Short mmCIF file of C-alpha atoms in Angstrom, two decimals:
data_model
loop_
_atom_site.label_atom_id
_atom_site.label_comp_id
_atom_site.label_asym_id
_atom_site.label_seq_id
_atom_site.Cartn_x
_atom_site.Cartn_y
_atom_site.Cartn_z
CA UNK A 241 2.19 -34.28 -6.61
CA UNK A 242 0.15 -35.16 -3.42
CA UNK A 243 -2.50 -32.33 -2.34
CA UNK A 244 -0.32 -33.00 1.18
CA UNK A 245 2.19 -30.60 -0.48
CA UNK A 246 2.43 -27.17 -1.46
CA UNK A 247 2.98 -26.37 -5.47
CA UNK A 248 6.53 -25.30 -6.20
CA UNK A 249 6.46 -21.47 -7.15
CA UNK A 250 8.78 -19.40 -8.52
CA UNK A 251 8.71 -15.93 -7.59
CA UNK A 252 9.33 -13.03 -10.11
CA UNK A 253 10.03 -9.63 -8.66
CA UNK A 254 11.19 -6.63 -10.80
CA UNK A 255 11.30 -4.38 -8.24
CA UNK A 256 12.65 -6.46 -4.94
CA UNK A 257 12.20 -3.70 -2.18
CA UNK A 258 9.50 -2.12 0.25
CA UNK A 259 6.29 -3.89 0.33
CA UNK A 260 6.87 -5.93 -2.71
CA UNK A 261 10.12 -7.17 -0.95
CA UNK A 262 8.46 -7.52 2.70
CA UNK A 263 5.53 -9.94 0.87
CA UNK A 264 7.96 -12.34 -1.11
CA UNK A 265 10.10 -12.53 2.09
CA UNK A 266 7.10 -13.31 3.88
CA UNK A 267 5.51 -15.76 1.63
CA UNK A 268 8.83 -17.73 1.01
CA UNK A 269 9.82 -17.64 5.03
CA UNK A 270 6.80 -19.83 5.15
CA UNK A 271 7.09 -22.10 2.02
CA UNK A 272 9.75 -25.83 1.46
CA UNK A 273 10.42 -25.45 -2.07
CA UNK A 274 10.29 -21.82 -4.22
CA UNK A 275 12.68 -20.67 -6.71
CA UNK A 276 12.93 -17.00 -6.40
CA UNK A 277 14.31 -13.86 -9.21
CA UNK A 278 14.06 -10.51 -8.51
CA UNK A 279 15.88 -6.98 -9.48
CA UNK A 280 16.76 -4.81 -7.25
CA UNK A 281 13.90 -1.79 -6.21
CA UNK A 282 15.26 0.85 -8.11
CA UNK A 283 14.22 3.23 -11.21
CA UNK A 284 10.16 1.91 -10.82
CA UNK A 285 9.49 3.00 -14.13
CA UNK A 286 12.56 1.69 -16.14
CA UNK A 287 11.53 -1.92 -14.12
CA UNK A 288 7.77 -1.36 -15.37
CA UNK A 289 8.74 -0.47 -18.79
CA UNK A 290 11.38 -3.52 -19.14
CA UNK A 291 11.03 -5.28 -16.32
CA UNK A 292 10.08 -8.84 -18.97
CA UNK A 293 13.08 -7.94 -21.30
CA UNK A 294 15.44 -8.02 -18.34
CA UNK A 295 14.64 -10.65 -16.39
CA UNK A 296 13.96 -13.05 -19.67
CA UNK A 297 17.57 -14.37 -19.69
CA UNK A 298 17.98 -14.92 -15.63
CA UNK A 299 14.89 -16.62 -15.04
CA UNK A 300 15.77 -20.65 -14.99
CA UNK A 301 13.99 -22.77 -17.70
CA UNK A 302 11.01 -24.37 -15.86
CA UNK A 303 12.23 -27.98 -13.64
CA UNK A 304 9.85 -28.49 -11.04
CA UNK A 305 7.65 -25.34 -10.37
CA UNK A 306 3.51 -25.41 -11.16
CA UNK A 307 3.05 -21.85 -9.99
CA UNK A 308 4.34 -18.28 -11.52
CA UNK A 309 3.83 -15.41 -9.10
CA UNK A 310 4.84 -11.93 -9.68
CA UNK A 311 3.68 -8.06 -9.01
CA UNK A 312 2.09 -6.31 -11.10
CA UNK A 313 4.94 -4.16 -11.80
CA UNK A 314 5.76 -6.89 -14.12
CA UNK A 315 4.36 -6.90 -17.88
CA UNK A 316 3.58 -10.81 -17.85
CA UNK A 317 2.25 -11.05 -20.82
CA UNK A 318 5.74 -9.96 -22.70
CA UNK A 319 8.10 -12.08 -19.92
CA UNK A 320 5.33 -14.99 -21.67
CA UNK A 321 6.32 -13.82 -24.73
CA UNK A 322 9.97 -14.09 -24.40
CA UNK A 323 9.58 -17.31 -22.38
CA UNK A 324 7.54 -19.65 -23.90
CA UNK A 325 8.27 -22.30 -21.83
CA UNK A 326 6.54 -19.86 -18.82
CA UNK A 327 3.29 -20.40 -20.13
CA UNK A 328 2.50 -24.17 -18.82
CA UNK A 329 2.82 -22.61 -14.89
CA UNK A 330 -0.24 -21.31 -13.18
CA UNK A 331 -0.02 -17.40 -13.13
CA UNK A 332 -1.26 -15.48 -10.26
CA UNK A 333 -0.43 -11.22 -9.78
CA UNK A 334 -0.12 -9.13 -6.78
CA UNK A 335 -1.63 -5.63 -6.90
CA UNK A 336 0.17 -3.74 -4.27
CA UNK A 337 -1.10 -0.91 -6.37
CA UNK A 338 -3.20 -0.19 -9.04
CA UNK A 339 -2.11 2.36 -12.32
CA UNK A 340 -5.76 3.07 -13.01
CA UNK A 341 -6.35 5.53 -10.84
CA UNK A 342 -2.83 6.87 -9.71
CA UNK A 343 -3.36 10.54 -9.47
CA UNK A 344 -1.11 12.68 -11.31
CA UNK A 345 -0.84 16.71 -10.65
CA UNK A 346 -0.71 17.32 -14.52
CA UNK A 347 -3.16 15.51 -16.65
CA UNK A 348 -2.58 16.37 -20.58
CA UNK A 349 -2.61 13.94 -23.25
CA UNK A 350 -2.26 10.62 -20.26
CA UNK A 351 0.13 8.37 -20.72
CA UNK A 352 -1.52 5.02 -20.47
CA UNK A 353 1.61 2.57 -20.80
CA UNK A 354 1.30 1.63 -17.34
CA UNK A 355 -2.49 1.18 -16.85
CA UNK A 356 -1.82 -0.83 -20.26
CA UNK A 357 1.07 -2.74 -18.67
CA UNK A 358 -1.50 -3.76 -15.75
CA UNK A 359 -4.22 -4.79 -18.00
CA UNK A 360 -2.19 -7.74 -20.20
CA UNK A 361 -0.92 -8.69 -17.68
CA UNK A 362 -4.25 -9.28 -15.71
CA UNK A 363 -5.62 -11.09 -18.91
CA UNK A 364 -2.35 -13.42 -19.32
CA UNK A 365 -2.51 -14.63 -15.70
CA UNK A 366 -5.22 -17.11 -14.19
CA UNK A 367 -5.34 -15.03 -10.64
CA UNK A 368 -5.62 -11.89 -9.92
CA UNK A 369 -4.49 -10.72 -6.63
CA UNK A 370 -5.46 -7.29 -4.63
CA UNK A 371 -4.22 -5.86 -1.43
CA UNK A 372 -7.64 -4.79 -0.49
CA UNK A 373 -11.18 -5.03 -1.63
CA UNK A 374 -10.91 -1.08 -2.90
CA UNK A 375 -7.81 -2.04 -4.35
CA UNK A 376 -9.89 -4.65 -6.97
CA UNK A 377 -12.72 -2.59 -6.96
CA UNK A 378 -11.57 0.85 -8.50
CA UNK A 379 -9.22 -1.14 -10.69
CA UNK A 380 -12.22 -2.85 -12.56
CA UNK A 381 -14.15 0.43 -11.92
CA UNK A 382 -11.44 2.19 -13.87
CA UNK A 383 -10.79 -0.26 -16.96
CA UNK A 384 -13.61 1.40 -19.20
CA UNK A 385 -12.02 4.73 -18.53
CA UNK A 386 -9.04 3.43 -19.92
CA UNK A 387 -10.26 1.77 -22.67
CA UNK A 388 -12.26 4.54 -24.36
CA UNK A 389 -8.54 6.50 -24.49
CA UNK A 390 -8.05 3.67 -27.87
CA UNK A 391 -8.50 5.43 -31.09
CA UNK A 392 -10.36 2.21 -31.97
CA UNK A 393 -10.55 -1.51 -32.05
CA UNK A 394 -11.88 -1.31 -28.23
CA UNK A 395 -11.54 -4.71 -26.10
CA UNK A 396 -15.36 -6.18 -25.45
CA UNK A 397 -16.51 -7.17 -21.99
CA UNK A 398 -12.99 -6.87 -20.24
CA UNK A 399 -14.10 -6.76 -17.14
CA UNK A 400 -16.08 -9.71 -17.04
CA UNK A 401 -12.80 -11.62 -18.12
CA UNK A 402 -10.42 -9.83 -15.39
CA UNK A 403 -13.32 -10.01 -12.60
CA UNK A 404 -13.69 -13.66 -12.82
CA UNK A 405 -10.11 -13.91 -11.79
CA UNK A 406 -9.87 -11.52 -8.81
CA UNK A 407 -9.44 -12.33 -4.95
CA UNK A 408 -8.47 -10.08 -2.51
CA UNK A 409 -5.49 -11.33 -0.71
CA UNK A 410 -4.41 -8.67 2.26
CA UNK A 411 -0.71 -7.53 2.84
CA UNK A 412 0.61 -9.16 5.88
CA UNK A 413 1.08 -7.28 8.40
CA UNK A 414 3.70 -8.13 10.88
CA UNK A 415 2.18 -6.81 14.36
CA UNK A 416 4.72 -5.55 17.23
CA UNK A 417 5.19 -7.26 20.37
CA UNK A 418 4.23 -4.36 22.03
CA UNK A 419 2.75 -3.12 25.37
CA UNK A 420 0.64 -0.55 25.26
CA UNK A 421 0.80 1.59 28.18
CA UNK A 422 -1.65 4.33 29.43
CA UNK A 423 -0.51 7.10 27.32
CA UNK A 424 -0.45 10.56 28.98
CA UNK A 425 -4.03 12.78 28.57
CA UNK A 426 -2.38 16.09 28.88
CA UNK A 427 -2.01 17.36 25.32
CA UNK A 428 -2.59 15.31 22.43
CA UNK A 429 0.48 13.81 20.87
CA UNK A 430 -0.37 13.69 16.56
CA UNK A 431 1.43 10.70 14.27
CA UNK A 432 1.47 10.91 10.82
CA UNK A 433 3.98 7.83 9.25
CA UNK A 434 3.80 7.95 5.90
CA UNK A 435 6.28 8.61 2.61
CA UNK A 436 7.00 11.89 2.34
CA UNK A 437 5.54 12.46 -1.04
CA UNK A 438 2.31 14.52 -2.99
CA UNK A 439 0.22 11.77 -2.81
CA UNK A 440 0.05 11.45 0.92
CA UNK A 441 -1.33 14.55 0.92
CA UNK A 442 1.38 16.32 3.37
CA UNK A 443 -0.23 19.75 2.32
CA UNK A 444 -3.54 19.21 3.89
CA UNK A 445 -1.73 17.34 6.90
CA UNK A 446 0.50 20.55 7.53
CA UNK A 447 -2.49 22.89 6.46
CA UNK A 448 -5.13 21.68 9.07
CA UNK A 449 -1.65 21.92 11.65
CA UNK A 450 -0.74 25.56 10.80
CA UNK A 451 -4.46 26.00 11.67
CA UNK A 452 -4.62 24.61 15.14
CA UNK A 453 -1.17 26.45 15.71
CA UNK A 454 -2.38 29.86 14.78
CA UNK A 455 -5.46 29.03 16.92
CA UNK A 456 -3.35 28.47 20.07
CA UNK A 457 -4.57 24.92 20.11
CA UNK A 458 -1.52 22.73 22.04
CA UNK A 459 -0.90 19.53 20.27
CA UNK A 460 2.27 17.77 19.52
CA UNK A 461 3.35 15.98 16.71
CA UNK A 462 5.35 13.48 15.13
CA UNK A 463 6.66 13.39 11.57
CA UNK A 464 8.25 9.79 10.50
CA UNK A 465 7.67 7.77 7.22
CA UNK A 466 10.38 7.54 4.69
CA UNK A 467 12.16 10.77 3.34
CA UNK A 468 13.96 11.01 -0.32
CA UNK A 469 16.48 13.35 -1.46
CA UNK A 470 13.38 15.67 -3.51
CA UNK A 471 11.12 16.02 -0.59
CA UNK A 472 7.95 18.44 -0.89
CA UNK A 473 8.80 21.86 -0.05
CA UNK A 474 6.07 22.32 2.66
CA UNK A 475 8.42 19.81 5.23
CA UNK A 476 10.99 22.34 5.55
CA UNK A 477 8.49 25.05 6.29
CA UNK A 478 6.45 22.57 8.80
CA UNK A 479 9.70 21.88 10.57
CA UNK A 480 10.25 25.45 11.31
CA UNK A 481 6.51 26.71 11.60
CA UNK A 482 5.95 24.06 14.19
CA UNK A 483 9.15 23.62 15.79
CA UNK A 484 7.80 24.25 19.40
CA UNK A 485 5.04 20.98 18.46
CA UNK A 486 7.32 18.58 16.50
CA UNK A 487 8.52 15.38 18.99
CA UNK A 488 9.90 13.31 16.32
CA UNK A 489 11.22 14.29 12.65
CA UNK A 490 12.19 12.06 9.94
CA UNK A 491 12.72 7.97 9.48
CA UNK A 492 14.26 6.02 12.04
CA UNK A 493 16.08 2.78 10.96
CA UNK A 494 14.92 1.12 14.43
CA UNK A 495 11.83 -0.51 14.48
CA UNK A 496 11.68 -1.04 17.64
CA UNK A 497 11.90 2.94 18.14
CA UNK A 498 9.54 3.41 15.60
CA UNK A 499 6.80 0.98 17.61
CA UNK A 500 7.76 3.43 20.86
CA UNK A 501 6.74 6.07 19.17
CA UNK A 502 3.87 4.98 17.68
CA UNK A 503 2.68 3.71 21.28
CA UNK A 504 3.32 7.00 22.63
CA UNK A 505 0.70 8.61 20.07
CA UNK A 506 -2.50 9.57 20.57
CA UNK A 507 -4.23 10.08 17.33
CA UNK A 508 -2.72 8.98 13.67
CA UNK A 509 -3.49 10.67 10.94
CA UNK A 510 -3.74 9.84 7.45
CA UNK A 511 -3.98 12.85 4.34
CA UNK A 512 -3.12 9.94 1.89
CA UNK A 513 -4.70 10.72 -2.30
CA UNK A 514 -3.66 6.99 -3.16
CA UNK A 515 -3.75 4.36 -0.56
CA UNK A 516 -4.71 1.06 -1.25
CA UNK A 517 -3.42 -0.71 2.28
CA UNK A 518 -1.88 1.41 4.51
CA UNK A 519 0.24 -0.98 6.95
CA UNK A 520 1.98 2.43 8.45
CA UNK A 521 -1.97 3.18 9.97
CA UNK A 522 -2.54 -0.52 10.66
CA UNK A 523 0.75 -0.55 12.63
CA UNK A 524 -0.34 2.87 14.57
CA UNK A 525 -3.90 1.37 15.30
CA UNK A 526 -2.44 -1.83 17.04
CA UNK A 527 -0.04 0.18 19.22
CA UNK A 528 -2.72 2.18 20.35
CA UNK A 529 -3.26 5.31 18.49
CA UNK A 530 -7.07 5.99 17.08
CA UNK A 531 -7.25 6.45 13.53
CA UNK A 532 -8.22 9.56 11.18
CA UNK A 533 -8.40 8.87 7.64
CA UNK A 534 -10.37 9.93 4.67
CA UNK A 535 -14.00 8.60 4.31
CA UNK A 536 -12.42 7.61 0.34
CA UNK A 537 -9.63 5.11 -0.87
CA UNK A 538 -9.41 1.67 1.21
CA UNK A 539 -9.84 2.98 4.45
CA UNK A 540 -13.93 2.98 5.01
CA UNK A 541 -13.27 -0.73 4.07
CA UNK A 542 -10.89 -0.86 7.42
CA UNK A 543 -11.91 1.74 9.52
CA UNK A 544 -15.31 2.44 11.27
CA UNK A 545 -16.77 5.75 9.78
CA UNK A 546 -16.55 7.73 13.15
CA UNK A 547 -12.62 7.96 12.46
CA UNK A 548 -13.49 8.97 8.83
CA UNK A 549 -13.37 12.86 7.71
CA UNK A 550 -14.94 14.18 4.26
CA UNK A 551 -13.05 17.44 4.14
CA UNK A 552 -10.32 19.51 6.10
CA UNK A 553 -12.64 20.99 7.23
CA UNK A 554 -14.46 17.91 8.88
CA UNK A 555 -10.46 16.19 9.61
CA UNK A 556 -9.76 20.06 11.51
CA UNK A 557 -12.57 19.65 13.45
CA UNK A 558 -12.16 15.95 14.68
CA UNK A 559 -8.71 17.34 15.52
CA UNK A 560 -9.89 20.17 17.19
CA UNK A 561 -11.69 17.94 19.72
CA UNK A 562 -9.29 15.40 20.33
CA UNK A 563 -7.10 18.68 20.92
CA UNK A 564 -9.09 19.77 23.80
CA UNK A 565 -9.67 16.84 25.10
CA UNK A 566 -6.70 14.36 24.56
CA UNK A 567 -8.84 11.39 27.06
CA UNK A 568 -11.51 11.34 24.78
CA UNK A 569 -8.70 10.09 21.76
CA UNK A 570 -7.94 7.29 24.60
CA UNK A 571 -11.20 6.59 24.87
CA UNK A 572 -12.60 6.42 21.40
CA UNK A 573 -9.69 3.75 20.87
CA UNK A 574 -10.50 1.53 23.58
CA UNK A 575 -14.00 1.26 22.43
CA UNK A 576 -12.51 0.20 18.83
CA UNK A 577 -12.79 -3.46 17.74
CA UNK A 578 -11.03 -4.19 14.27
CA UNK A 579 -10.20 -7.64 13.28
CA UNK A 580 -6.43 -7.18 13.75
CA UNK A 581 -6.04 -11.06 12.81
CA UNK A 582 -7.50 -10.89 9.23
CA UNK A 583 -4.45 -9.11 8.21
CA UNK A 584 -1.83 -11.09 10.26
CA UNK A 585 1.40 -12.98 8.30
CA UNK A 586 -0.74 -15.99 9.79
CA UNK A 587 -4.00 -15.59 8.12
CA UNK A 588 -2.71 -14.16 5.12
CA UNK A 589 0.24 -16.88 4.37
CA UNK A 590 -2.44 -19.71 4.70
CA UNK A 591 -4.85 -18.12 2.54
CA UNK A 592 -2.24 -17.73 -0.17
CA UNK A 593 -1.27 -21.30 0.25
CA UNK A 594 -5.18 -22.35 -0.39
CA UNK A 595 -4.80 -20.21 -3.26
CA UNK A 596 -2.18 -21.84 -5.46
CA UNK A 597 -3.21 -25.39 -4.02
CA UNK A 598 -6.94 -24.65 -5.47
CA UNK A 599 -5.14 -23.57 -8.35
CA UNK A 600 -3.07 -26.30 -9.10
CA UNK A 601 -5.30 -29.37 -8.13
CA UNK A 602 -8.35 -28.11 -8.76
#
């Protein structure tokens, strides 16, 4: 195989939907020759548990590819296990997330099968991909923790082994075309786009809202992201307690709508416990909206630390401000200079294409 041409890969994917679906699409839109197996995004934990023992039988014996790539919702040591013949292919895994530190609201006796899962697999494969810097970082961070939860028989120096594999490799973000028009400076228009779940902290979103509200302090908001049929209680009571603020409630299937929307914002907000990307606040950034996100998780690594609160406290006041004064929001994001490009389908794409090509004919 000339170096002229990119390595054949074949593209594992237990759980073919979201993020994990937008990144295979995006990497295979760009590449000649892939061979591609996935299962559709459904019942996470069944796919994380026996993700290897169902796809063993519908993955092809091995014809032309040098390159495995998978998430890490797969357990690639067992799919190596079951498929021998696997095991000649370079092996690189995509973190989209990391099991380490995934917070859970009960902690009793944890159940590590996951973090576990994530581990192998890190130590079967010969790179190790993360969405973000933080993403690699408190994942390595985290492995001791893990490890000291054995009874015995402890792993030596497993860090060293998984850190010499590790790049960061950024989710692509695919940027609107978009104009962003002077937005209006009377009252402050609030986005918050994110999965309407515990850990993106829609409590202290809604909390820091009631707030302003009882204050008298005119805002308005919008509520999108993706809903689910067991949403958290407090979205019912936010749609009624601030029915007179909300502009926008629930998904919308258009994207173009959603961009609109997102362009029409002032300020978005992020309450997130577990973030490790965050494309819904990249996409709100690039249509004009100035960020506020936790000074914790990935965002000090893509955010300046003016737009960075340490408490609700600190994330009421900022709001507060902006609140009073909706121009300075306008302002603040026109004085903003983030490398938009580092994260485009562009840059991204081609660095993953150095990737496997150092790989292979190094």
């Amino acid at each position: 195989m000339s170096k002229s041409s990119n390595p054949k890969v074949l593209f594992i994917e237990p759980f073919y939907g979201g993020s994990h679906k937008v990144l295979i699409d995006t990497l295979t839109a760009r590449l000649v020759d892939y061979t591609l197996v996935t299962l559709p995004a459904k019942k996470w934990h069944w796919r994380s548990r026996c993700g290897a023992l169902m796809l063993y039988e519908q993955i092809p014996f091995v014809n032309s590819e040098s390159v495995l790539f998978c998430s890490s919702v797969l357990n690639l040591t067992e799919l190596l296990g079951l498929r021998p013949d696997l095991q000649s292919l370079k092996k690189v895994v995509y973190f989209h997330e990391n099991q380490l530190i995934y917070p859970v609201r009960e902690i009793k006796e944890r159940d590590i099968q996951y973090s576990y899962n994530q581990i192998i697999t890190c130590l079967s494969a010969d790179v190790v991909l993360f969405n973000s810097n933080f993403n690699k970082v408190s994942f390595l961070d985290n492995l001791k923790k893990i490890i000291k939860i054995l009874p015995d028989c402890r792993p030596k120096e497993l860090k060293s082994k998984i850190e010499a594999k590790c790049k960061v490799l950024y989710f692509p973000v695919e940027y609107p075309e978009i104009s962003v028009n002077d937005k209006p400076s009377e009252i402050l228009h609030i986005v918050w786009p994110h999965r309407w779940e515990f850990d993106k902290g829609p409590e202290d979103f809604f909390k820091v809202l009631f707030n302003l509200k009882d204050e008298n302090i005119p805002f308005r908001v919008s509520i999108l992201g993706e809903s689910f049929t067991d949403n958290p209680h407090i979205f019912s009571t936010a749609k009624e307690y601030l029915k007179e603020e909300i502009v926008n409630f629930g998904y919308t299937d258009s994207k173009k709508s959603y961009y609109n929307i997102l362009s029409s914002a002032h300020v978005v907000v992020s309450t997130a416990k577990h973030e490790f990307f965050g494309v819904s606040m990249l996409e709100a950034v690039y249509c004009g909206c100035y960020p506020i996100a936790p000074n914790a998780l990935v965002y000090p690594e893509l955010y300046p630390l003016d737009c960075l609160f340490s408490n609700l406290e600190d994330l009421y006041s900022k709001l507060k401000c902006l609140c009073l004064n909706p121009a300075l929001a306008i302002e603040e994001r026109r004085k903003m200079c983030l490398d938009f490009d580092k994260y485009s389908t562009a840059a991204v794409v081609s660095n993953f294409v150095k990737i496997i090509n150092d790989l292979v004919f190094s």
